[in-house]
Structures are given as C-alpha cells and as structure tokens.
Tab-separated table of C-alpha atoms in Angstrom:
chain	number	residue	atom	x	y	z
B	1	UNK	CA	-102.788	-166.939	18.909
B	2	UNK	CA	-105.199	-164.724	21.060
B	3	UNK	CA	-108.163	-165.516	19.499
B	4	UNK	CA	-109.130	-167.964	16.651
B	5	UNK	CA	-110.894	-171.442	15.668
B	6	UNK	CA	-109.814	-175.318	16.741
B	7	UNK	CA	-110.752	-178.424	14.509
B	8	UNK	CA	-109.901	-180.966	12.153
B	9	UNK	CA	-110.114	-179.654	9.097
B	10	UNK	CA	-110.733	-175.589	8.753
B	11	UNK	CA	-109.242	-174.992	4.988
B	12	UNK	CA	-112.804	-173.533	3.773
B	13	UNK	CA	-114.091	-171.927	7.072
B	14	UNK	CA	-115.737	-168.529	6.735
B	15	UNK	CA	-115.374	-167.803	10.397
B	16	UNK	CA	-112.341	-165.794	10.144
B	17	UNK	CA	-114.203	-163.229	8.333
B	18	UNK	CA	-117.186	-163.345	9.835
B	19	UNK	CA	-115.500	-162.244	13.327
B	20	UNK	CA	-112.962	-159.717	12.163
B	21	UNK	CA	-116.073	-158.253	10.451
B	22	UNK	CA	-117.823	-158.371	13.868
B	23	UNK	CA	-114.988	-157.482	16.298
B	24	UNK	CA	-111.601	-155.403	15.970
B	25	UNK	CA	-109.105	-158.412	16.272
B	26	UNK	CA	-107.061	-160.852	14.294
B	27	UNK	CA	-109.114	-164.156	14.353
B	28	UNK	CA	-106.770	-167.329	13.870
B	29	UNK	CA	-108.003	-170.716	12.384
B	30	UNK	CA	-105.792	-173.190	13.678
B	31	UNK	CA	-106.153	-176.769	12.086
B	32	UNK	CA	-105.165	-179.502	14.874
B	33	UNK	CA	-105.460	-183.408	15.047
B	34	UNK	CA	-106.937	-185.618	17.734
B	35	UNK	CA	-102.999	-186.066	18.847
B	36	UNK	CA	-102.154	-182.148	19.033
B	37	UNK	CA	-105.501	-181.479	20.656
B	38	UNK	CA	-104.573	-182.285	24.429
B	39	UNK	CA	-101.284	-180.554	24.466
B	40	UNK	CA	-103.186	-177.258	23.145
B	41	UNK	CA	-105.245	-176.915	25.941
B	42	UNK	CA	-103.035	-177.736	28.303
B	43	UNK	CA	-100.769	-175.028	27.232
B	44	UNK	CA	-103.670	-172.603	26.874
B	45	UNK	CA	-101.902	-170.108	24.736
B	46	UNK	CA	-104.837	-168.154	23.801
B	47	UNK	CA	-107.346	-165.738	25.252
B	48	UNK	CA	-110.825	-167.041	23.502
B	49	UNK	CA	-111.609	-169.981	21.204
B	50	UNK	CA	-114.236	-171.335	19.011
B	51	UNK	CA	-114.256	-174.834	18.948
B	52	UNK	CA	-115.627	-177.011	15.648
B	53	UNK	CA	-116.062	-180.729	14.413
B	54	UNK	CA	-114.703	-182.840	15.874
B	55	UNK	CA	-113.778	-181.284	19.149
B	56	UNK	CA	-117.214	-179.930	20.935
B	57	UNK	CA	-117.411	-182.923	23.192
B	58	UNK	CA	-113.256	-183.805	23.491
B	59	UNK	CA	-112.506	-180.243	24.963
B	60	UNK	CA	-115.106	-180.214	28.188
B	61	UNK	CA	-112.419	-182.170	30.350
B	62	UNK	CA	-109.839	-179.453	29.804
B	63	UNK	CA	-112.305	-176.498	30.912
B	64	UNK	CA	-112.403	-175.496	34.442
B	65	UNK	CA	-115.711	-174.779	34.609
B	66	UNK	CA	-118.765	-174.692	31.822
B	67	UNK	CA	-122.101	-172.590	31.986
B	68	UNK	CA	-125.394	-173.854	32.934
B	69	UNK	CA	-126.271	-173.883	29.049
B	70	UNK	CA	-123.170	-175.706	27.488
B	71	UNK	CA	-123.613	-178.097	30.483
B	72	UNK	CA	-127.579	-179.076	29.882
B	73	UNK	CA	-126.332	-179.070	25.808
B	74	UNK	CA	-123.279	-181.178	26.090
B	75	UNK	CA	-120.964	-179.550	23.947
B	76	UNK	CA	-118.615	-176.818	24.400
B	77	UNK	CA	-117.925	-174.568	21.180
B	78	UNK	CA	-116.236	-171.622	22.609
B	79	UNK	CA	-114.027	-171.327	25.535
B	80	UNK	CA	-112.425	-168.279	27.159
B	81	UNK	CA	-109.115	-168.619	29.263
B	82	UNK	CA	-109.097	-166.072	32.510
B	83	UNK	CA	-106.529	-166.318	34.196
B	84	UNK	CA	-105.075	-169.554	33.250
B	85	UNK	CA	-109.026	-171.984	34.250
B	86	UNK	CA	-110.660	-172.335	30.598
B	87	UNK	CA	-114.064	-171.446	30.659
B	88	UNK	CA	-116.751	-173.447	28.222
B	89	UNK	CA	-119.539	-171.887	26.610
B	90	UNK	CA	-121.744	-172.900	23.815
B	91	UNK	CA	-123.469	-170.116	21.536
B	92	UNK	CA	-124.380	-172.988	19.077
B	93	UNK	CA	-127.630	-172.889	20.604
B	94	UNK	CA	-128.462	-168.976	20.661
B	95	UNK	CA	-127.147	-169.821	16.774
B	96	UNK	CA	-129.650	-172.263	15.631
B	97	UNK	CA	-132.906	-170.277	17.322
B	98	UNK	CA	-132.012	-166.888	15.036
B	99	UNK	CA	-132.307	-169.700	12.267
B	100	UNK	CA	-135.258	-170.764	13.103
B	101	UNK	CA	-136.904	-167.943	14.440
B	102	UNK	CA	-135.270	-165.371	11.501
B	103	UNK	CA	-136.572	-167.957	9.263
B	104	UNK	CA	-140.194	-168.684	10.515
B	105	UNK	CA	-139.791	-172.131	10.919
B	106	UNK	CA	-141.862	-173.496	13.747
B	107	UNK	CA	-141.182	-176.707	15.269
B	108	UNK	CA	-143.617	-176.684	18.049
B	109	UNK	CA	-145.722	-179.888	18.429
B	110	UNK	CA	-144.150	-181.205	14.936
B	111	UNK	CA	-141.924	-184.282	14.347
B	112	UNK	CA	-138.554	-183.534	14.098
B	113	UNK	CA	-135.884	-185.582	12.204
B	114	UNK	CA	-132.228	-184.613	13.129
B	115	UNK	CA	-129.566	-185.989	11.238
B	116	UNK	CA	-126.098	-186.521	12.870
B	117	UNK	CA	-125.367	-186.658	16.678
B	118	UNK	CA	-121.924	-184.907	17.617
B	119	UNK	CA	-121.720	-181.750	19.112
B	120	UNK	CA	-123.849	-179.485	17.123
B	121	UNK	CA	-126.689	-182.367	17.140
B	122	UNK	CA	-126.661	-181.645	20.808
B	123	UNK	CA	-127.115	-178.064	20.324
B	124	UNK	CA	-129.822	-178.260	18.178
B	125	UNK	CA	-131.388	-181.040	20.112
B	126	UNK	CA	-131.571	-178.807	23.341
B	127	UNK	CA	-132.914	-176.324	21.127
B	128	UNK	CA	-135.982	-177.979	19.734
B	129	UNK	CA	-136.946	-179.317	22.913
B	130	UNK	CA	-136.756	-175.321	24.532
B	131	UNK	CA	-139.327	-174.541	21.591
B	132	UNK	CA	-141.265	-177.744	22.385
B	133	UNK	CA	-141.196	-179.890	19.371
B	134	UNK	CA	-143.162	-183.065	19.760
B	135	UNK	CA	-140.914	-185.527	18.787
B	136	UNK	CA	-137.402	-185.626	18.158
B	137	UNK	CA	-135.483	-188.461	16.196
B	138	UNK	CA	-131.875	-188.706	16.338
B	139	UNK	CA	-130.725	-190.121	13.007
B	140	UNK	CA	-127.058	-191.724	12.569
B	141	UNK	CA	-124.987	-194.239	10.583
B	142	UNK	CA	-125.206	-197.246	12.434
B	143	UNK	CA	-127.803	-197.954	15.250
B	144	UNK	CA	-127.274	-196.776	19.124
B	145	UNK	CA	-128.751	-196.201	22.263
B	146	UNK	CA	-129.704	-192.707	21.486
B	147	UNK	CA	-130.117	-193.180	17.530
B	148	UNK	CA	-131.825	-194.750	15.180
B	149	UNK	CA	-130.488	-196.005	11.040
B	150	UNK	CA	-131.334	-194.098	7.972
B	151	UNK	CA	-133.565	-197.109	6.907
B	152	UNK	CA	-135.220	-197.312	10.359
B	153	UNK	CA	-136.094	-193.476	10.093
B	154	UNK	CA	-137.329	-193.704	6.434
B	155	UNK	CA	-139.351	-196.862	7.182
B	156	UNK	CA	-140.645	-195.627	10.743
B	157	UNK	CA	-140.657	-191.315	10.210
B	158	UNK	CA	-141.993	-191.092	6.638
B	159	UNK	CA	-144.364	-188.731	8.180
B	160	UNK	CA	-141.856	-186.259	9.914
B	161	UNK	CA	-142.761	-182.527	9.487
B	162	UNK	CA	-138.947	-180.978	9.883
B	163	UNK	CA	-135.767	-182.485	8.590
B	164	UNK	CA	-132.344	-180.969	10.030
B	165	UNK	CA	-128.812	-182.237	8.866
B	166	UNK	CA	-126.081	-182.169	11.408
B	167	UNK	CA	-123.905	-184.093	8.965
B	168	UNK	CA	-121.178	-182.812	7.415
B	169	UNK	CA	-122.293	-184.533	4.146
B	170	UNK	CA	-122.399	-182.340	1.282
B	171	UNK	CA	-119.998	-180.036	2.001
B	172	UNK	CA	-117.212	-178.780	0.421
B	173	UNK	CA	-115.412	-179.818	-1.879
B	174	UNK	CA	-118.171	-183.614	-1.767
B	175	UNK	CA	-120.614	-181.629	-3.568
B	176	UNK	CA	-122.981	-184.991	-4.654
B	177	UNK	CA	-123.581	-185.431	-1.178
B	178	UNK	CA	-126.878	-185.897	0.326
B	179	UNK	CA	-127.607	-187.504	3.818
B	180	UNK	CA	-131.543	-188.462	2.903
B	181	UNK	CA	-133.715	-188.411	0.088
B	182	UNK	CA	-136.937	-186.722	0.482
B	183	UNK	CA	-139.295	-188.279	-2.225
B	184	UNK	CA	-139.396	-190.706	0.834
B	185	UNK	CA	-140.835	-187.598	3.369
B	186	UNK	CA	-143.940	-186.338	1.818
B	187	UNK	CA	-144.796	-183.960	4.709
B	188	UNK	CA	-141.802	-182.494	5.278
B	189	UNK	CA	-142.401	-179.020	5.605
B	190	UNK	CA	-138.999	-177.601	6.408
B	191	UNK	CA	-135.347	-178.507	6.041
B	192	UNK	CA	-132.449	-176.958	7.617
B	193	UNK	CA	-128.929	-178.012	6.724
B	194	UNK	CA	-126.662	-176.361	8.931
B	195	UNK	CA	-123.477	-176.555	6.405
B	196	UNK	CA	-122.672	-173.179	5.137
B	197	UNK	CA	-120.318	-174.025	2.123
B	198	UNK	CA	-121.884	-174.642	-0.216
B	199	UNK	CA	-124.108	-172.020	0.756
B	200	UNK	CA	-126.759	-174.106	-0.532
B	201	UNK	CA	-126.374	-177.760	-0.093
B	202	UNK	CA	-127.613	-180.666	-2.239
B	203	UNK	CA	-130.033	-181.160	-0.151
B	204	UNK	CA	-131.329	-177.247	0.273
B	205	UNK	CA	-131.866	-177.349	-3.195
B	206	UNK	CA	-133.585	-180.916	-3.564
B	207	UNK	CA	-135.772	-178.912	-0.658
B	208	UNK	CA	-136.589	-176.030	-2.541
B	209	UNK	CA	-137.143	-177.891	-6.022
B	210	UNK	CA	-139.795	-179.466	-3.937
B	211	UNK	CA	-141.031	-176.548	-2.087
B	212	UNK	CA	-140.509	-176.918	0.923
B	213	UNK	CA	-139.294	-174.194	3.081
B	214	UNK	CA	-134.966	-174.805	2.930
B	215	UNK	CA	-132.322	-172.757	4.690
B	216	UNK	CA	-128.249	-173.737	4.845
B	217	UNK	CA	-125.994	-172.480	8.208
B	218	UNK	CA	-124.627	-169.544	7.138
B	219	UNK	CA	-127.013	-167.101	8.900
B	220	UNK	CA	-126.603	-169.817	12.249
B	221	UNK	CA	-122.503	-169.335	11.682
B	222	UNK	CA	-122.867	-165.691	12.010
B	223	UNK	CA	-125.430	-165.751	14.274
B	224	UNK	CA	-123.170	-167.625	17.053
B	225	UNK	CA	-120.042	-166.032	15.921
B	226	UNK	CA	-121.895	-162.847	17.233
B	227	UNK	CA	-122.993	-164.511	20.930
B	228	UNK	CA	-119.139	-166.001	20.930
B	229	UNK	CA	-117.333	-162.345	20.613
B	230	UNK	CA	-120.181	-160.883	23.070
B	231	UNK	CA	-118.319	-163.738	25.741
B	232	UNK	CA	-115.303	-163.021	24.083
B	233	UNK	CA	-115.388	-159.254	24.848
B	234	UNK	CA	-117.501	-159.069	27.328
B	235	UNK	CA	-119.054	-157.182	24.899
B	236	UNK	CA	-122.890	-156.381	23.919
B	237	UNK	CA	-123.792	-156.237	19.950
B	238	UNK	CA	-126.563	-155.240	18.321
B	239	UNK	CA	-128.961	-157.873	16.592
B	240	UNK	CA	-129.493	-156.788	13.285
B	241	UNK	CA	-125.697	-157.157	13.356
B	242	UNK	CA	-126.523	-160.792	12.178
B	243	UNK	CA	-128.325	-160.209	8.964
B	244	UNK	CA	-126.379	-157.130	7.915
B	245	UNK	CA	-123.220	-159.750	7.851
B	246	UNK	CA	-125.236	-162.478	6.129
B	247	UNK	CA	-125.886	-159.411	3.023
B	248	UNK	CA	-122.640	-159.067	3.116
B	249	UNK	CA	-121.219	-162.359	2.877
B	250	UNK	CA	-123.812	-163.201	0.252
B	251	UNK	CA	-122.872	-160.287	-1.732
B	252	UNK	CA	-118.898	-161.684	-1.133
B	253	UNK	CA	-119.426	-165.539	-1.218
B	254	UNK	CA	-121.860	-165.732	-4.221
B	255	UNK	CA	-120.900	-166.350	-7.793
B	256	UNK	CA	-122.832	-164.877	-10.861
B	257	UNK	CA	-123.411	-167.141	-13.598
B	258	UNK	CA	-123.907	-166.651	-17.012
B	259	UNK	CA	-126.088	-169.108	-19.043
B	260	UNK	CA	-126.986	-168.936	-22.565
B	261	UNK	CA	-126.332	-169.552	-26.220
B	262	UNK	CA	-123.333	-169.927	-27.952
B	263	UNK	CA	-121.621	-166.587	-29.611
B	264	UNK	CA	-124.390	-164.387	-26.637
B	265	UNK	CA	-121.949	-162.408	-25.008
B	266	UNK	CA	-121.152	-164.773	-22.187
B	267	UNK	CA	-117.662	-164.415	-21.748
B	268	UNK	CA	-117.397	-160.733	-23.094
B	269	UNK	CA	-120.125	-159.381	-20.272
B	270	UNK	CA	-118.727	-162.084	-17.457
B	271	UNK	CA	-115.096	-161.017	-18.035
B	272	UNK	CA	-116.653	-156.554	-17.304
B	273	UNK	CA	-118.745	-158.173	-14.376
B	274	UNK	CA	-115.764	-159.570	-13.035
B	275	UNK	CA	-114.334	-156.328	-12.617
B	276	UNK	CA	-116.826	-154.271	-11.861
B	277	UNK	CA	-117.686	-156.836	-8.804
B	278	UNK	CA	-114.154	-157.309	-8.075
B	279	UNK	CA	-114.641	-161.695	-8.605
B	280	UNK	CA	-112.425	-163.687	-10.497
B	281	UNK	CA	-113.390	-164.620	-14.021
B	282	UNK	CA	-113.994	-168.159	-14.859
B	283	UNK	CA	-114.316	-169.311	-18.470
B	284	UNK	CA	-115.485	-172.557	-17.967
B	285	UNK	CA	-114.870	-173.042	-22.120
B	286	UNK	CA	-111.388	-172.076	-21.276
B	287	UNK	CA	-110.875	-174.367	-18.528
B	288	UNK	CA	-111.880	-177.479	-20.924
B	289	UNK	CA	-109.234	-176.648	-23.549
B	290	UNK	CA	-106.939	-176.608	-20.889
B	291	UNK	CA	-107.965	-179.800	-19.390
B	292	UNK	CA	-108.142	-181.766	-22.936
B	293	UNK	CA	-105.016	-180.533	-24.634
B	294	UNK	CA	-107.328	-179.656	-27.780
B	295	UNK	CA	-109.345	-177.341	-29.284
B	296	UNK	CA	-113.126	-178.174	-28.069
B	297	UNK	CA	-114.477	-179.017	-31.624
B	298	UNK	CA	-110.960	-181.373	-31.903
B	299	UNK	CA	-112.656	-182.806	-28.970
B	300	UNK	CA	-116.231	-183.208	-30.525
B	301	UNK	CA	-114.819	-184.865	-34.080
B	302	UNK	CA	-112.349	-187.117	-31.676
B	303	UNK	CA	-114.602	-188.447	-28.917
B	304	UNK	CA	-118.516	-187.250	-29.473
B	305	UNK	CA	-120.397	-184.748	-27.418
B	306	UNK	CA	-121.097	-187.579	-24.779
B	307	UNK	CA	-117.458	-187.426	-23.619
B	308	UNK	CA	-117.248	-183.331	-24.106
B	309	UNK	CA	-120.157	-182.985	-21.334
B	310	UNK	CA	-118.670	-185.441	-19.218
B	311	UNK	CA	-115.654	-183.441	-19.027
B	312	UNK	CA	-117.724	-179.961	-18.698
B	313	UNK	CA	-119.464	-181.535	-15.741
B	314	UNK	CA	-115.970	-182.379	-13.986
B	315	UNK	CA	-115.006	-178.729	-14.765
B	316	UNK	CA	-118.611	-177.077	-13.839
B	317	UNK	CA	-118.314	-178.881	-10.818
B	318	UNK	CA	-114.972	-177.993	-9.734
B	319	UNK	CA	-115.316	-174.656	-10.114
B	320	UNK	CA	-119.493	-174.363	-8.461
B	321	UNK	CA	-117.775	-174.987	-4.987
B	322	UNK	CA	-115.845	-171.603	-4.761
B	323	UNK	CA	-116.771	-168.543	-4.135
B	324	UNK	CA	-116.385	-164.986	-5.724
B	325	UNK	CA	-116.559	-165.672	-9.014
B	326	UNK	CA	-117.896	-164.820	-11.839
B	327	UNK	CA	-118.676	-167.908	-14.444
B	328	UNK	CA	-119.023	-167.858	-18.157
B	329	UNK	CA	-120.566	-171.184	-19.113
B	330	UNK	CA	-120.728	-173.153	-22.096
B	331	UNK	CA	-124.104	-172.813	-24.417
B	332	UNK	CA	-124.687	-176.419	-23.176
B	333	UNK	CA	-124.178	-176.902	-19.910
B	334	UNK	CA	-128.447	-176.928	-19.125
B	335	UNK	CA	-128.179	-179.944	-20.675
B	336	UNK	CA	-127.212	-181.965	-17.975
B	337	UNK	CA	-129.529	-181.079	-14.711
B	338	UNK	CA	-126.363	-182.173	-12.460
B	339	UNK	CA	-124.616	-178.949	-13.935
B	340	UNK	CA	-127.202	-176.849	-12.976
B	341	UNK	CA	-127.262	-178.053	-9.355
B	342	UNK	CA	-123.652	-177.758	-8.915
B	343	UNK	CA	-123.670	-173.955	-10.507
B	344	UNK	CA	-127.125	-172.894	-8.233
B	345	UNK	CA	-125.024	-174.307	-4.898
B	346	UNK	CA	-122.968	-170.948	-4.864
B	347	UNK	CA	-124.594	-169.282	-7.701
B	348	UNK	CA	-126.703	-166.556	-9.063
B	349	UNK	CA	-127.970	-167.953	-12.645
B	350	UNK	CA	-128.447	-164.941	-15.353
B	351	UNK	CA	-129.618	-165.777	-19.101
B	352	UNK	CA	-127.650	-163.579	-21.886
B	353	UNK	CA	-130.163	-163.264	-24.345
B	354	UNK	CA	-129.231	-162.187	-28.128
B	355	UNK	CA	-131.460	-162.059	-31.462
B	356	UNK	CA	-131.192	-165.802	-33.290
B	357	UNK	CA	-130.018	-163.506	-36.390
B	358	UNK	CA	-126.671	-161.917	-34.485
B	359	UNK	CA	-125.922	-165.449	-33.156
B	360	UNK	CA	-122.352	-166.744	-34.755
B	361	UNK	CA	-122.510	-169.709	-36.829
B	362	UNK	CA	-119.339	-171.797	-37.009
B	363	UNK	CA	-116.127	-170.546	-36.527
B	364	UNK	CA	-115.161	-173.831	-34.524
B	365	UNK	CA	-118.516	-174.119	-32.980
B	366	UNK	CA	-119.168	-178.062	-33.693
B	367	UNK	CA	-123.088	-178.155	-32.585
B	368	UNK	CA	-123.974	-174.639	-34.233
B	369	UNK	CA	-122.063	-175.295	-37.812
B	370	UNK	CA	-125.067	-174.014	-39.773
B	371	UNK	CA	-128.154	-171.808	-39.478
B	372	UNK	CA	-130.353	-174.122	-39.445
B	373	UNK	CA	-128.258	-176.498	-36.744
B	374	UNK	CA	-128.093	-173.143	-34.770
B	375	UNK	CA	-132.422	-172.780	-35.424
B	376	UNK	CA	-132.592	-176.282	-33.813
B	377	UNK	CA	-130.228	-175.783	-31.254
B	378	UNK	CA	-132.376	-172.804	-30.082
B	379	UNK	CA	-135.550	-174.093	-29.789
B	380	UNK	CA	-134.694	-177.232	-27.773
B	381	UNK	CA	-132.291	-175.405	-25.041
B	382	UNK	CA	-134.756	-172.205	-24.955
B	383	UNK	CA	-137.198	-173.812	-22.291
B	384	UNK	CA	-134.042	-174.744	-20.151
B	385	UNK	CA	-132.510	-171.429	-20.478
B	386	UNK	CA	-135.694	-169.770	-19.096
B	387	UNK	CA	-136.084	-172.522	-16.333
B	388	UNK	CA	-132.843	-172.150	-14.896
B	389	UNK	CA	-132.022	-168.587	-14.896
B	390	UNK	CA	-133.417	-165.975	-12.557
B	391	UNK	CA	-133.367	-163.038	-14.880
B	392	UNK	CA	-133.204	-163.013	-18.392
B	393	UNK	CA	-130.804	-159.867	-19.939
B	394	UNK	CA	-131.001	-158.605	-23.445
B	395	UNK	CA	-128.038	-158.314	-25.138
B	396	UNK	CA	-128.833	-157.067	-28.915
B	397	UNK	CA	-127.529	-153.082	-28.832
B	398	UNK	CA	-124.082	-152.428	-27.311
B	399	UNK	CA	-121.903	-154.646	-24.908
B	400	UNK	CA	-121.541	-151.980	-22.272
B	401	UNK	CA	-125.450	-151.592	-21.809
B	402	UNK	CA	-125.472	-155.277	-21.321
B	403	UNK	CA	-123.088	-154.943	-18.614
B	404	UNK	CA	-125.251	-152.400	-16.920
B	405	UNK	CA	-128.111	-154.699	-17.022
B	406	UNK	CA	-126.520	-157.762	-16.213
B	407	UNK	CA	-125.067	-155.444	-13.002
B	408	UNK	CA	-128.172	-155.098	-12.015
B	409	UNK	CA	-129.711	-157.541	-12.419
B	410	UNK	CA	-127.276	-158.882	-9.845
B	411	UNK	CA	-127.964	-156.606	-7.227
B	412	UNK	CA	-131.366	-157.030	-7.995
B	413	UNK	CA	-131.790	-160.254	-6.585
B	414	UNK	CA	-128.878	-160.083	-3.622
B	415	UNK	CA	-131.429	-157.675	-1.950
C-alpha cells in the first residue's frame, strides 16, 4: 500500500473516493485491529496515511516527529513516511473550520457543547478555542477529569448555544442513534454532527425539524482529505476544490425517493430514474414479498396492517442507509414518522401525484379494495404526502413526461 486509510472498522468509508477524486493515485483502506496496529507502523510499508477512529492518539509514539499543530491538538490523523521517520500531521483541524466557516456558524463568545473526546474531539476542541468560543464542555459516557455525563450536561448546559457530536452514534448501519435530545437545549442555535454516513444523522434531522441551523461531516471529510493530499504531495489545491467534491458526492451518495399513492406510478417512473441516474432500483413493495414468503394482501388477511408496517419499517430502514439508489415506496409508508426519518437520512423525497379517478382500485391492493376505501385513503395520507416530499410531480398524461419531471425535479434541488 502507498497510500490509503488505518482504523477499526472502514467497510462504509467514503474516503477512498473522495481522494482518488482529488489526487491521481490508488487510495487503500486498510481495516486493522488494536493487535495488528503496532506491527504496521513498525514496518512502515507505505508512503502517506490517514489515520481514523480509534487510532488518532495510539499512532503518535510510532511517528518520528509531529508538527506544531497535531502536537498543540493531540491527535495525529495523517502521517507521511520520508525516508523510513513517520511524520504526524493532523488536517482534522483545517477540516472542521471550512465547516464552520463554509457554513456560517459562529462560535465566538457562545457555549459550546462537544460530544465525545477521542481524537477528533481534540481537533475540534483546538478549533473552537482558535475562534474563541466562550465556553467549551466536553461531554462523555461516564464522568472524568476532562469530561462531564450526559445528565450533568443536560442538567448544568441547558442553555448551550452550539451542540457538536464527536460520537460515532448514529452512524451506519445504527441508524436510531442519537447521542442527546434537544427538546432539553432550547437555545441551541447550531448543531454539527461530524458523521458523514448517513449523510444526515438522526440528530441533523431532529436539528433541522426544529430549526436550528444542522450540518453532518461530509463537507469536513473532504475538506481534510484535501489539506492531507496537499502534505501528501507536497502539493497545493485549489479551495473551491472542496465544495465542487461535496456536489459531487451528493449527486453520487444521495437516493431519490418516491412517495405517494398506491397504483401513482411509483415503481414505473423509479425503475426509468434508475437508469437514467445510473442508481440501483429499490422496490421496497418487492423487498416485503420477499421477506414474508406471501403475497402482501396474504399478509394483510393473515396478520393485520399493524404487523405489515412493522415489517415495511425493518425493510425502509435497511435499505435508507445506502447510497445510490433509487426507492419506490409503498403508498403507506408516511404513516409511520420513523419511516420518513430513515428515508430523509440519505434521501431526496419526491411526491408522484395522479388524478383520484386514474388511481387502481383492487387488484390485490388490501387498503384500496373500493372507491370509496381509495376516497378515504386519499384524504387522510394527502397532508403527509405534501409534508414530507420536497416537490410534488404530476403524473396524469404519459409516463415518459413524468420521468422528465421527476428528472428534474431531482436536479432541481441537488443544486
């Protein structure tokens, strides 16, 4: 390996794109435990690394020498070998003040809640006390020196203006996760939540329901991939380098999902945006007959719609933590809020909209067996169709002027 990524666990890291998009090499993620770790370094088989959780702090007594930064930050996540001495760098800090900064989110004189204190906690630590916030609270499991509880902070910091998660709770594939609940933070102005997969967490979205100003770590990732390959290199790249690979990986990483009623056009218009986008195609319909062994409306007369949903979460959920897809849903889904969280994590939420008249009835459809079921049906999940989706898309003439819309409507909103 010349050049590449160390941690525990790197099965759904994005950082092997994200350099070979920024520098003409073959960037290696390389998985290693706490056991395999010493003998790596020792045998410093590489020219440049990037170094992740859990490693940022375990690496600095292998490095023959660390800059003036990484050294006042206390974690190392790049190193570059010269010559056989490891040198120990950390660009996690240039990484989290494009967030902020590219963001607008200004921490100075404000109360700042950090959650988590490894390496990266460090990072971002150094960096709010550069821009001068006025307090700083270090947040972790179990009480320390240097950090206080969850309940302490809640009971103590009700009043803090920023909240930043260092945690890697919510991320992929423990979707449900969220390190604090902010009902309890009633001036929290900001939150940042440096996990980039999902590319929205839990707790972004909680954020933004409430709306407050919420960004994840994907623009961060980039943003110190870029100052890594500039030590790697010894290289100088542009700035707007950074966003023009966040567009991109958007535009790769995000799914399109289709909402609406049964018999719309879902799967039909999905299955052409699929193509056209070059995704996958999910039908998350599909998926459940596969799962139950039956027919869905089997499923209905055998076990009630209470089971059905609780299946179509499991399913909805499974599938809302990849990426590059596009999703045909079930007429139902907006029926359960926890759907619709999973689906916005990675998702772009479009509403097929068709005439009630040109809506099927029956044909195996168990809650739409009539027209006046289907009347009923359309009038209760109409106000959650239009909350949820971001753009509504007619689809009462022809499929393939549908498709065009529904294309656009896409690129449309990744702008």
């Amino acid at each position: 390996m010349q050049y590449g990524l160390i941690g525990e666990k790197l099965g759904h890291s994005f950082s092997k794109i994200i350099h070979e998009k920024l520098a003409n090499y073959t960037y290696d993620l390389h998985p290693l435990s706490k056991q395999e770790l010493s003998s790596f370094l020792e045998k410093k088989e590489f020219r440049a690394i990037n170094v992740t959780i859990p490693y940022k702090i375990d690496v600095i007594p292998y490095l023959y020498e660390i800059d003036q930064r990484a050294k006042a930050v206390g974690s190392v996540n790049t190193i570059v070998n010269r010559e056989g001495n490891l040198y120990g760098y950390n660009t996690d800090f240039g990484g989290f003040l494009y967030l902020l900064k590219h963001n607008n989110i200004d921490v100075k004189n404000k109360k700042v809640i950090v959650l988590g204190k490894g390496g990266a906690s460090k990072a971002i630590i150094a960096v709010l006390n550069y821009l001068q916030a006025k307090q700083i609270i270090t947040v972790y499991y179990k009480q320390s020196n240097d950090a206080i509880t969850y309940e302490q902070c809640q009971k103590l910091h009700s009043d803090a203006d920023v909240i930043i998660n260092t945690t890697p709770v919510g991320m992929y594939p423990h979707l449900d996760g969220c390190p604090i609940d902010l009902q309890h933070y009633t001036k929290c102005t900001a939150v940042v939540d440096i996990i980039y997969n999902p590319i929205k967490t839990k707790l972004v979205l909680e954020a933004q329901k409430r709306n407050i100003i919420a960004v994840g770590g994907l623009e961060m990732l980039i943003a110190q991939a870029k100052y890594a390959v500039e030590i790697f290199l010894n290289t100088s790249i542009p700035e707007y380098k950074i966003d023009d690979i966040y567009k991109e990986m958007l535009f790769e990483k995000k799914n399109v999902v289709l909402i609406g009623m049964p018999s719309s056009g879902k799967t039909t218009i999905a299955a052409q945006i699929a193509k056209l986008l070059h995704k996958d195609f999910v039908d998350i319909d599909a998926e459940i007959v596969s799962k139950i062994g039956m027919s869905i409306s089997d499923y209905f007369k055998q076990y009630g719609e209470n089971a059905f949903r609780e299946i179509e979460t499991e399913v909805i959920k499974e599938f809302s933590g990849k990426n590059n897809i596009v999703i045909s849903t079930g007429g139902g889904c907006i029926k359960k809020p926890e759907n619709m969280l999973y689906l916005y994590m990675n998702g772009v939420i479009l509403l097929i909209q068709r005439d009630l008249k040109k809506l099927v009835v029956g044909e195996g459809r168990p809650l739409s067996s009539s027209v006046n079921a289907l009347e009923k049906m359309y009038q209760e999940r109409l106000p959650l169709y239009m909350r949820y989706s971001q753009k509504t898309i007619e689809n009462n003439t022809t499929i393939e002027y549908a498709v065009k819309q529904t294309y656009h409507a896409y690129m449309e909103l990744m702008k």
